[in-house]
Amino acid sequence: AKEQGRNTYQFYTEGMQEREVRRLELDKDLSEALARNEFELYYQPQLDLATSEAISVEALIRWNHPKRGLVPPIDFIPLAEESGRITEIGRWVIRAACQQLRKWQGTSLAKLGIAINLSGRELAEADLPDFLAACFREYGVEPGRLEIELTEESFIANIEHNHKQLRRISKLGVKLAIDDFGVGYSSLGYLRDFTVDQLKIDRSFITDVTRRHDDAVITRAVINLAHNLGIRVVAEGVETEDQLRFLRQNHCDLAQGYLMSRPVPARELPRLIESGVLP
Ligand code: C2E
Ligand code: CA
Ligand code: CA
Ligand code: CA
């Protein structure tokens, strides 16, 4: 068990002390990973259901670990959020997304937008809006090409400060999306207080949307609510043709999920997008 423990970042079954040691190790590894440029953004297309074209992609971070191979975010983002390392990682993500948008200029992907994930802790950093503005300037990227996905918690936590931050970011022209909508402590007030551009219905509602009456009712209600507020709706975790049909019939705007494509490295995107992401 000890051997196995050494090769993984799973903490659950350990004692407090062992856990603490490993957390420090992982944080040090993350710091080195940044220095060695071991992170990579994978991109998952978001399909416009009206035109069946991919109009944007969500950037999802991966860690190309020299020994462990491709490490998924669930194995390091939560700890990075606790330790604060997420700030540096998040800055890397923003820069990488801007670089990518820059590279796509003048190519067949020039119109594509990129959505990045930002944790509440990153949002709280006072200099985030300035950092974003500096990146747009440095890479000559139009701010409207970038969308920031935040969970409902980020809108609700640390309200006064975060609201100020969100306003400053909105002012830059960056788009805002609410991630995992419906599973958090929904307080719909923030839909009124902010210029939210997009709302992402959590995968847990989509999985059984064609089988469970309740999920269908909730999904339809969310779509209607969003549309009446002028907000676009994305369905996450679309895996079947039936789910896609349901979403089309109910006027959902965008769909994202394994049915269209898994997240892929940047080099695979041109072919994927040009050939059309629908199966
Ligand atoms: P999320 O933002 O809710 O991202 C959606 C997750 O669902 C991704 O997992 C994606 O690969 C997965 N997914 C997409 N389509 C399907 C599908 O059809 N079926 C199923 N079962 N899963 C699907 P991933 O890439 O492992 O990311 C997990 C979480 O890690 C993300 O959840 C997000 O909260 C976080 N994350 C990823 N990249 C970043 C980042 O750059 N910064 C921050 N702060 N968090 C990130
Ligand atoms: Ca997301
Ligand atoms: Ca999500
Ligand atoms: Ca999530």
Tab-separated table of C-alpha atoms and ligand atoms in Angstrom:
chain	number	residue	atom	x	y	z
A	1	ALA	CA	0.000	0.000	0.000
A	2	LYS	CA	2.923	2.274	0.809
A	3	GLU	CA	4.463	1.695	-2.614
A	4	GLN	CA	1.204	2.406	-4.316
A	5	GLY	CA	0.707	5.455	-2.160
A	6	ARG	CA	3.964	6.929	-3.280
A	7	ASN	CA	2.936	6.824	-6.904
A	8	THR	CA	-0.376	8.510	-6.631
A	9	TYR	CA	-1.843	11.737	-5.416
A	10	GLN	CA	-4.805	10.149	-3.656
A	11	PHE	CA	-4.880	11.184	-0.029
A	12	TYR	CA	-8.085	9.728	1.232
A	13	THR	CA	-6.968	6.694	3.185
A	14	GLU	CA	-3.992	8.228	4.892
A	15	GLY	CA	-3.273	9.634	8.299
A	16	MET	CA	-3.143	13.383	8.795
A	17	GLN	CA	0.620	13.641	8.928
A	18	GLU	CA	1.272	11.542	5.864
A	19	ARG	CA	-1.345	13.565	4.082
A	20	GLU	CA	0.274	16.850	5.013
A	21	VAL	CA	3.696	15.665	3.813
A	22	ARG	CA	2.240	14.601	0.497
A	23	ARG	CA	0.402	17.868	0.068
A	24	LEU	CA	3.651	19.753	0.488
A	25	GLU	CA	5.291	17.421	-2.029
A	26	LEU	CA	2.556	17.919	-4.560
A	27	ASP	CA	2.702	21.671	-4.141
A	28	LYS	CA	6.452	21.598	-4.760
A	29	ASP	CA	5.868	19.398	-7.824
A	30	LEU	CA	3.303	21.877	-9.136
A	31	SER	CA	5.756	24.712	-8.728
A	32	GLU	CA	8.343	22.718	-10.701
A	33	ALA	CA	5.757	21.773	-13.301
A	34	LEU	CA	5.169	25.463	-13.928
A	35	ALA	CA	8.905	26.097	-14.269
A	36	ARG	CA	9.293	23.158	-16.662
A	37	ASN	CA	6.203	24.007	-18.649
A	38	GLU	CA	4.568	20.621	-18.068
A	39	PHE	CA	0.996	21.870	-18.253
A	40	GLU	CA	-1.017	21.725	-21.435
A	41	LEU	CA	-4.463	22.931	-22.399
A	42	TYR	CA	-6.791	20.456	-24.049
A	43	TYR	CA	-9.789	21.844	-25.909
A	44	GLN	CA	-13.342	20.542	-26.132
A	45	PRO	CA	-15.625	21.976	-28.841
A	46	GLN	CA	-18.939	23.629	-28.044
A	47	LEU	CA	-21.448	23.005	-30.791
A	48	ASP	CA	-23.899	25.681	-31.895
A	49	LEU	CA	-27.124	23.663	-32.129
A	50	ALA	CA	-28.684	26.031	-34.662
A	51	THR	CA	-25.872	25.758	-37.208
A	52	SER	CA	-24.183	22.501	-36.079
A	53	GLU	CA	-20.856	24.314	-36.078
A	54	ALA	CA	-18.316	24.524	-33.291
A	55	ILE	CA	-18.096	28.177	-32.307
A	56	SER	CA	-16.004	27.898	-29.178
A	57	VAL	CA	-13.926	25.491	-27.144
A	58	GLU	CA	-13.479	24.959	-23.427
A	59	ALA	CA	-9.856	24.842	-22.313
A	60	LEU	CA	-9.202	22.073	-19.791
A	61	ILE	CA	-5.829	21.785	-18.139
A	62	ARG	CA	-3.707	18.631	-18.178
A	63	TRP	CA	-0.374	17.937	-16.532
A	64	ASN	CA	2.153	16.030	-18.628
A	65	HIS	CA	3.952	14.506	-15.674
A	66	PRO	CA	7.388	13.072	-16.545
A	67	LYS	CA	6.676	9.869	-14.585
A	68	ARG	CA	2.928	9.691	-14.071
A	69	GLY	CA	1.871	10.539	-17.587
A	70	LEU	CA	-1.188	12.682	-18.212
A	71	VAL	CA	-2.564	13.817	-14.846
A	72	PRO	CA	-6.204	15.025	-14.866
A	73	PRO	CA	-7.155	18.275	-13.085
A	74	ILE	CA	-9.113	16.496	-10.356
A	75	ASP	CA	-5.761	15.175	-9.054
A	76	PHE	CA	-4.125	18.569	-8.587
A	77	ILE	CA	-6.529	21.513	-8.958
A	78	PRO	CA	-8.271	21.035	-5.581
A	79	LEU	CA	-4.933	21.022	-3.781
A	80	ALA	CA	-3.658	23.948	-5.822
A	81	GLU	CA	-6.745	25.846	-4.711
A	82	GLU	CA	-5.990	25.074	-1.066
A	83	SER	CA	-2.312	25.947	-1.247
A	84	GLY	CA	-2.829	29.051	-3.350
A	85	ARG	CA	-0.696	27.699	-6.185
A	86	ILE	CA	-3.824	27.973	-8.327
A	87	THR	CA	-3.084	31.653	-8.840
A	88	GLU	CA	0.135	30.900	-10.735
A	89	ILE	CA	-1.462	28.013	-12.596
A	90	GLY	CA	-4.422	30.192	-13.514
A	91	ARG	CA	-2.127	32.893	-14.855
A	92	TRP	CA	-0.422	30.256	-16.964
A	93	VAL	CA	-3.856	29.180	-18.282
A	94	ILE	CA	-4.859	32.738	-19.196
A	95	ARG	CA	-1.585	33.343	-20.994
A	96	ALA	CA	-1.740	29.998	-22.822
A	97	ALA	CA	-5.310	30.680	-23.970
A	98	CYS	CA	-4.347	34.132	-25.268
A	99	GLN	CA	-1.325	32.668	-27.054
A	100	GLN	CA	-3.591	30.094	-28.660
A	101	LEU	CA	-6.089	32.718	-29.809
A	102	ARG	CA	-3.182	34.640	-31.275
A	103	LYS	CA	-1.959	31.557	-33.170
A	104	TRP	CA	-5.403	30.981	-34.642
A	105	GLN	CA	-5.576	34.484	-36.112
A	106	GLY	CA	-5.532	34.215	-39.878
A	107	THR	CA	-6.318	30.476	-39.819
A	108	SER	CA	-9.547	28.522	-40.252
A	109	LEU	CA	-10.016	28.735	-36.458
A	110	ALA	CA	-9.833	32.543	-36.285
A	111	LYS	CA	-13.466	32.875	-35.194
A	112	LEU	CA	-13.263	30.344	-32.368
A	113	GLY	CA	-13.671	31.564	-28.795
A	114	ILE	CA	-11.979	29.987	-25.789
A	115	ALA	CA	-13.650	29.422	-22.417
A	116	ILE	CA	-11.327	28.998	-19.444
A	117	ASN	CA	-12.099	27.817	-15.935
A	118	LEU	CA	-11.323	30.100	-13.041
A	119	SER	CA	-11.619	29.219	-9.365
A	120	GLY	CA	-13.098	31.585	-6.803
A	121	ARG	CA	-9.672	32.121	-5.351
A	122	GLU	CA	-8.330	33.371	-8.680
A	123	LEU	CA	-11.277	35.676	-9.113
A	124	ALA	CA	-10.516	37.229	-5.736
A	125	GLU	CA	-6.950	38.228	-6.732
A	126	ALA	CA	-7.039	42.011	-6.938
A	127	ASP	CA	-4.766	42.282	-9.976
A	128	LEU	CA	-6.640	39.712	-12.116
A	129	PRO	CA	-8.388	42.308	-14.327
A	130	ASP	CA	-5.087	44.101	-14.958
A	131	PHE	CA	-3.398	40.809	-15.766
A	132	LEU	CA	-6.127	39.956	-18.268
A	133	ALA	CA	-5.870	43.380	-19.896
A	134	ALA	CA	-2.085	43.051	-20.150
A	135	CYS	CA	-2.397	39.650	-21.848
A	136	PHE	CA	-4.916	40.944	-24.387
A	137	ARG	CA	-2.567	43.786	-25.198
A	138	GLU	CA	0.532	41.604	-25.364
A	139	TYR	CA	-1.039	39.043	-27.709
A	140	GLY	CA	-3.288	41.373	-29.641
A	141	VAL	CA	-6.361	39.388	-28.661
A	142	GLU	CA	-9.889	40.738	-28.657
A	143	PRO	CA	-11.236	40.306	-25.071
A	144	GLY	CA	-14.600	39.080	-26.403
A	145	ARG	CA	-12.851	35.950	-27.656
A	146	LEU	CA	-12.244	34.877	-24.075
A	147	GLU	CA	-14.909	33.566	-21.795
A	148	ILE	CA	-14.456	32.896	-18.099
A	149	GLU	CA	-16.326	30.005	-16.492
A	150	LEU	CA	-17.088	30.423	-12.810
A	151	THR	CA	-19.148	28.243	-10.528
A	152	GLU	CA	-22.113	29.669	-8.691
A	153	GLU	CA	-20.058	29.675	-5.491
A	154	SER	CA	-17.660	32.219	-6.992
A	155	PHE	CA	-20.542	34.566	-7.626
A	156	ILE	CA	-21.865	34.200	-4.134
A	157	ALA	CA	-18.690	33.955	-2.001
A	158	ASN	CA	-16.892	37.094	-0.844
A	159	ILE	CA	-19.726	39.018	-2.421
A	160	GLU	CA	-18.654	42.621	-2.360
A	161	HIS	CA	-15.113	42.091	-3.509
A	162	ASN	CA	-15.977	39.444	-6.103
A	163	HIS	CA	-18.749	41.556	-7.530
A	164	LYS	CA	-16.339	44.409	-8.003
A	165	GLN	CA	-13.918	42.060	-9.707
A	166	LEU	CA	-16.620	40.691	-12.003
A	167	ARG	CA	-17.664	44.166	-13.037
A	168	ARG	CA	-14.080	45.110	-13.854
A	169	ILE	CA	-13.652	41.924	-15.898
A	170	SER	CA	-16.965	42.443	-17.706
A	171	LYS	CA	-15.908	45.967	-18.568
A	172	LEU	CA	-12.866	44.625	-20.391
A	173	GLY	CA	-15.271	42.840	-22.735
A	174	VAL	CA	-14.550	39.339	-21.434
A	175	LYS	CA	-17.586	37.036	-21.430
A	176	LEU	CA	-18.810	35.359	-18.275
A	177	ALA	CA	-20.303	31.894	-17.958
A	178	ILE	CA	-21.788	30.171	-14.953
A	179	ASP	CA	-20.422	26.650	-14.733
A	180	ASP	CA	-22.166	23.582	-13.275
A	181	PHE	CA	-25.426	25.491	-13.062
A	182	GLY	CA	-28.051	23.954	-10.835
A	183	VAL	CA	-25.887	21.920	-8.470
A	184	GLY	CA	-24.632	24.733	-6.254
A	185	TYR	CA	-26.489	26.912	-3.837
A	186	SER	CA	-28.384	28.662	-6.559
A	187	SER	CA	-29.182	32.191	-5.637
A	188	LEU	CA	-30.699	33.542	-8.786
A	189	GLY	CA	-30.075	37.132	-7.748
A	190	TYR	CA	-26.678	37.196	-9.394
A	191	LEU	CA	-28.300	36.528	-12.764
A	192	ARG	CA	-29.905	39.915	-12.347
A	193	ASP	CA	-26.846	41.689	-10.994
A	194	PHE	CA	-24.347	40.691	-13.681
A	195	THR	CA	-23.970	40.550	-17.380
A	196	VAL	CA	-23.791	36.790	-17.515
A	197	ASP	CA	-23.442	35.690	-21.126
A	198	GLN	CA	-23.733	31.982	-20.762
A	199	LEU	CA	-25.091	29.414	-18.400
A	200	LYS	CA	-23.854	25.830	-18.412
A	201	ILE	CA	-26.365	23.250	-17.255
A	202	ASP	CA	-24.545	20.720	-15.146
A	203	ARG	CA	-23.894	17.298	-16.625
A	204	SER	CA	-25.847	15.625	-13.809
A	205	PHE	CA	-29.087	16.981	-15.326
A	206	ILE	CA	-28.176	15.958	-18.867
A	207	THR	CA	-27.150	12.353	-18.166
A	208	ASP	CA	-30.742	11.140	-17.685
A	209	VAL	CA	-32.565	13.985	-19.408
A	210	THR	CA	-34.262	11.637	-21.851
A	211	ARG	CA	-35.122	9.056	-19.183
A	212	ARG	CA	-36.050	11.005	-16.069
A	213	HIS	CA	-39.021	13.312	-16.107
A	214	ASP	CA	-37.592	15.546	-13.356
A	215	ASP	CA	-34.332	16.155	-15.190
A	216	ALA	CA	-36.224	17.035	-18.351
A	217	VAL	CA	-38.431	19.491	-16.459
A	218	ILE	CA	-35.454	21.148	-14.776
A	219	THR	CA	-33.484	21.366	-18.017
A	220	ARG	CA	-36.415	22.956	-19.859
A	221	ALA	CA	-36.979	25.398	-16.997
A	222	VAL	CA	-33.318	26.437	-16.952
A	223	ILE	CA	-33.343	26.991	-20.718
A	224	ASN	CA	-36.471	29.143	-20.459
A	225	LEU	CA	-35.190	31.110	-17.487
A	226	ALA	CA	-31.911	31.840	-19.246
A	227	HIS	CA	-33.534	32.803	-22.530
A	228	ASN	CA	-35.969	35.149	-20.817
A	229	LEU	CA	-32.947	36.875	-19.282
A	230	GLY	CA	-31.117	36.982	-22.604
A	231	ILE	CA	-28.529	34.394	-21.543
A	232	ARG	CA	-27.297	31.598	-23.790
A	233	VAL	CA	-27.421	28.024	-22.526
A	234	VAL	CA	-24.812	25.291	-22.907
A	235	ALA	CA	-25.533	21.676	-22.039
A	236	GLU	CA	-22.528	19.834	-20.623
A	237	GLY	CA	-21.770	16.128	-20.819
A	238	VAL	CA	-23.791	15.325	-23.930
A	239	GLU	CA	-23.026	11.719	-24.751
A	240	THR	CA	-25.954	10.424	-26.824
A	241	GLU	CA	-27.892	11.337	-29.951
A	242	ASP	CA	-31.094	11.242	-27.886
A	243	GLN	CA	-29.783	13.884	-25.509
A	244	LEU	CA	-28.740	16.041	-28.450
A	245	ARG	CA	-32.193	15.705	-30.010
A	246	PHE	CA	-33.866	16.650	-26.726
A	247	LEU	CA	-31.671	19.738	-26.425
A	248	ARG	CA	-32.370	20.804	-29.996
A	249	GLN	CA	-36.106	20.343	-29.533
A	250	ASN	CA	-35.983	22.464	-26.406
A	251	HIS	CA	-33.949	25.254	-28.005
A	252	CYS	CA	-30.773	24.846	-26.020
A	253	ASP	CA	-28.097	27.017	-27.698
A	254	LEU	CA	-24.914	24.985	-27.390
A	255	ALA	CA	-23.879	21.440	-26.571
A	256	GLN	CA	-20.607	20.046	-25.338
A	257	GLY	CA	-19.718	16.440	-24.612
A	258	TYR	CA	-18.120	13.187	-25.660
A	259	LEU	CA	-20.754	12.684	-28.384
A	260	MET	CA	-19.100	15.502	-30.333
A	261	SER	CA	-15.581	15.139	-29.011
A	262	ARG	CA	-13.452	14.576	-25.962
A	263	PRO	CA	-11.080	17.371	-25.037
A	264	VAL	CA	-8.144	17.212	-27.486
A	265	PRO	CA	-4.694	18.823	-27.754
A	266	ALA	CA	-4.545	22.022	-29.826
A	267	ARG	CA	-2.852	20.303	-32.756
A	268	GLU	CA	-5.886	18.043	-33.298
A	269	LEU	CA	-8.403	20.883	-33.373
A	270	PRO	CA	-8.101	22.153	-36.963
A	271	ARG	CA	-8.966	18.760	-38.439
A	272	LEU	CA	-11.702	18.125	-35.903
A	273	ILE	CA	-13.371	21.500	-36.438
A	274	GLU	CA	-12.983	21.542	-40.222
A	275	SER	CA	-14.492	18.090	-40.607
A	276	GLY	CA	-17.449	19.094	-38.393
A	277	VAL	CA	-17.628	17.827	-34.831
A	278	LEU	CA	-20.908	15.974	-35.180
A	279	PRO	CA	-20.576	12.191	-35.371
B	1	C2E	P1	-15.702	21.320	-15.546
B	1	C2E	O1	-15.308	22.744	-15.758
B	1	C2E	O2	-17.094	21.052	-15.137
B	1	C2E	O3	-15.301	20.589	-16.902
B	1	C2E	C1	-16.058	19.560	-17.487
B	1	C2E	C2	-15.440	18.208	-17.246
B	1	C2E	O4	-16.284	17.210	-17.816
B	1	C2E	C3	-14.067	18.017	-17.907
B	1	C2E	O5	-13.303	17.156	-17.083
B	1	C2E	C4	-14.438	17.324	-19.217
B	1	C2E	O6	-13.384	16.567	-19.772
B	1	C2E	C5	-15.568	16.439	-18.747
B	1	C2E	N1	-16.493	16.079	-19.831
B	1	C2E	C6	-16.739	16.747	-20.976
B	1	C2E	N2	-17.678	16.121	-21.712
B	1	C2E	C7	-18.043	15.032	-21.018
B	1	C2E	C8	-18.991	13.963	-21.261
B	1	C2E	O7	-19.681	13.911	-22.273
B	1	C2E	N3	-19.091	13.008	-20.296
B	1	C2E	C9	-18.346	13.037	-19.158
B	1	C2E	N4	-18.495	12.051	-18.269
B	1	C2E	N5	-17.443	14.025	-18.891
B	1	C2E	C10	-17.301	15.013	-19.813
B	1	C2E	P2	-11.785	17.477	-16.750
B	1	C2E	O8	-11.085	17.994	-17.964
B	1	C2E	O9	-11.232	16.285	-16.058
B	1	C2E	O10	-11.895	18.691	-15.734
B	1	C2E	C11	-12.460	18.510	-14.450
B	1	C2E	C12	-12.613	19.813	-13.714
B	1	C2E	O11	-11.337	20.395	-13.426
B	1	C2E	C13	-13.344	20.889	-14.509
B	1	C2E	O12	-14.731	20.661	-14.433
B	1	C2E	C14	-12.891	22.139	-13.799
B	1	C2E	O13	-13.649	22.358	-12.641
B	1	C2E	C15	-11.465	21.793	-13.397
B	1	C2E	N6	-10.526	22.408	-14.350
B	1	C2E	C16	-10.117	21.954	-15.567
B	1	C2E	N7	-9.234	22.809	-16.131
B	1	C2E	C17	-9.100	23.837	-15.254
B	1	C2E	C18	-8.322	25.055	-15.253
B	1	C2E	O14	-7.599	25.382	-16.202
B	1	C2E	N8	-8.433	25.861	-14.158
B	1	C2E	C19	-9.250	25.558	-13.084
B	1	C2E	N9	-9.301	26.405	-12.036
B	1	C2E	N10	-9.987	24.430	-13.065
B	1	C2E	C20	-9.911	23.584	-14.132
B	2	CA	CA	-16.009	24.393	-16.982
B	3	CA	CA	-18.908	22.178	-15.744
B	4	CA	CA	-17.457	20.784	-12.570
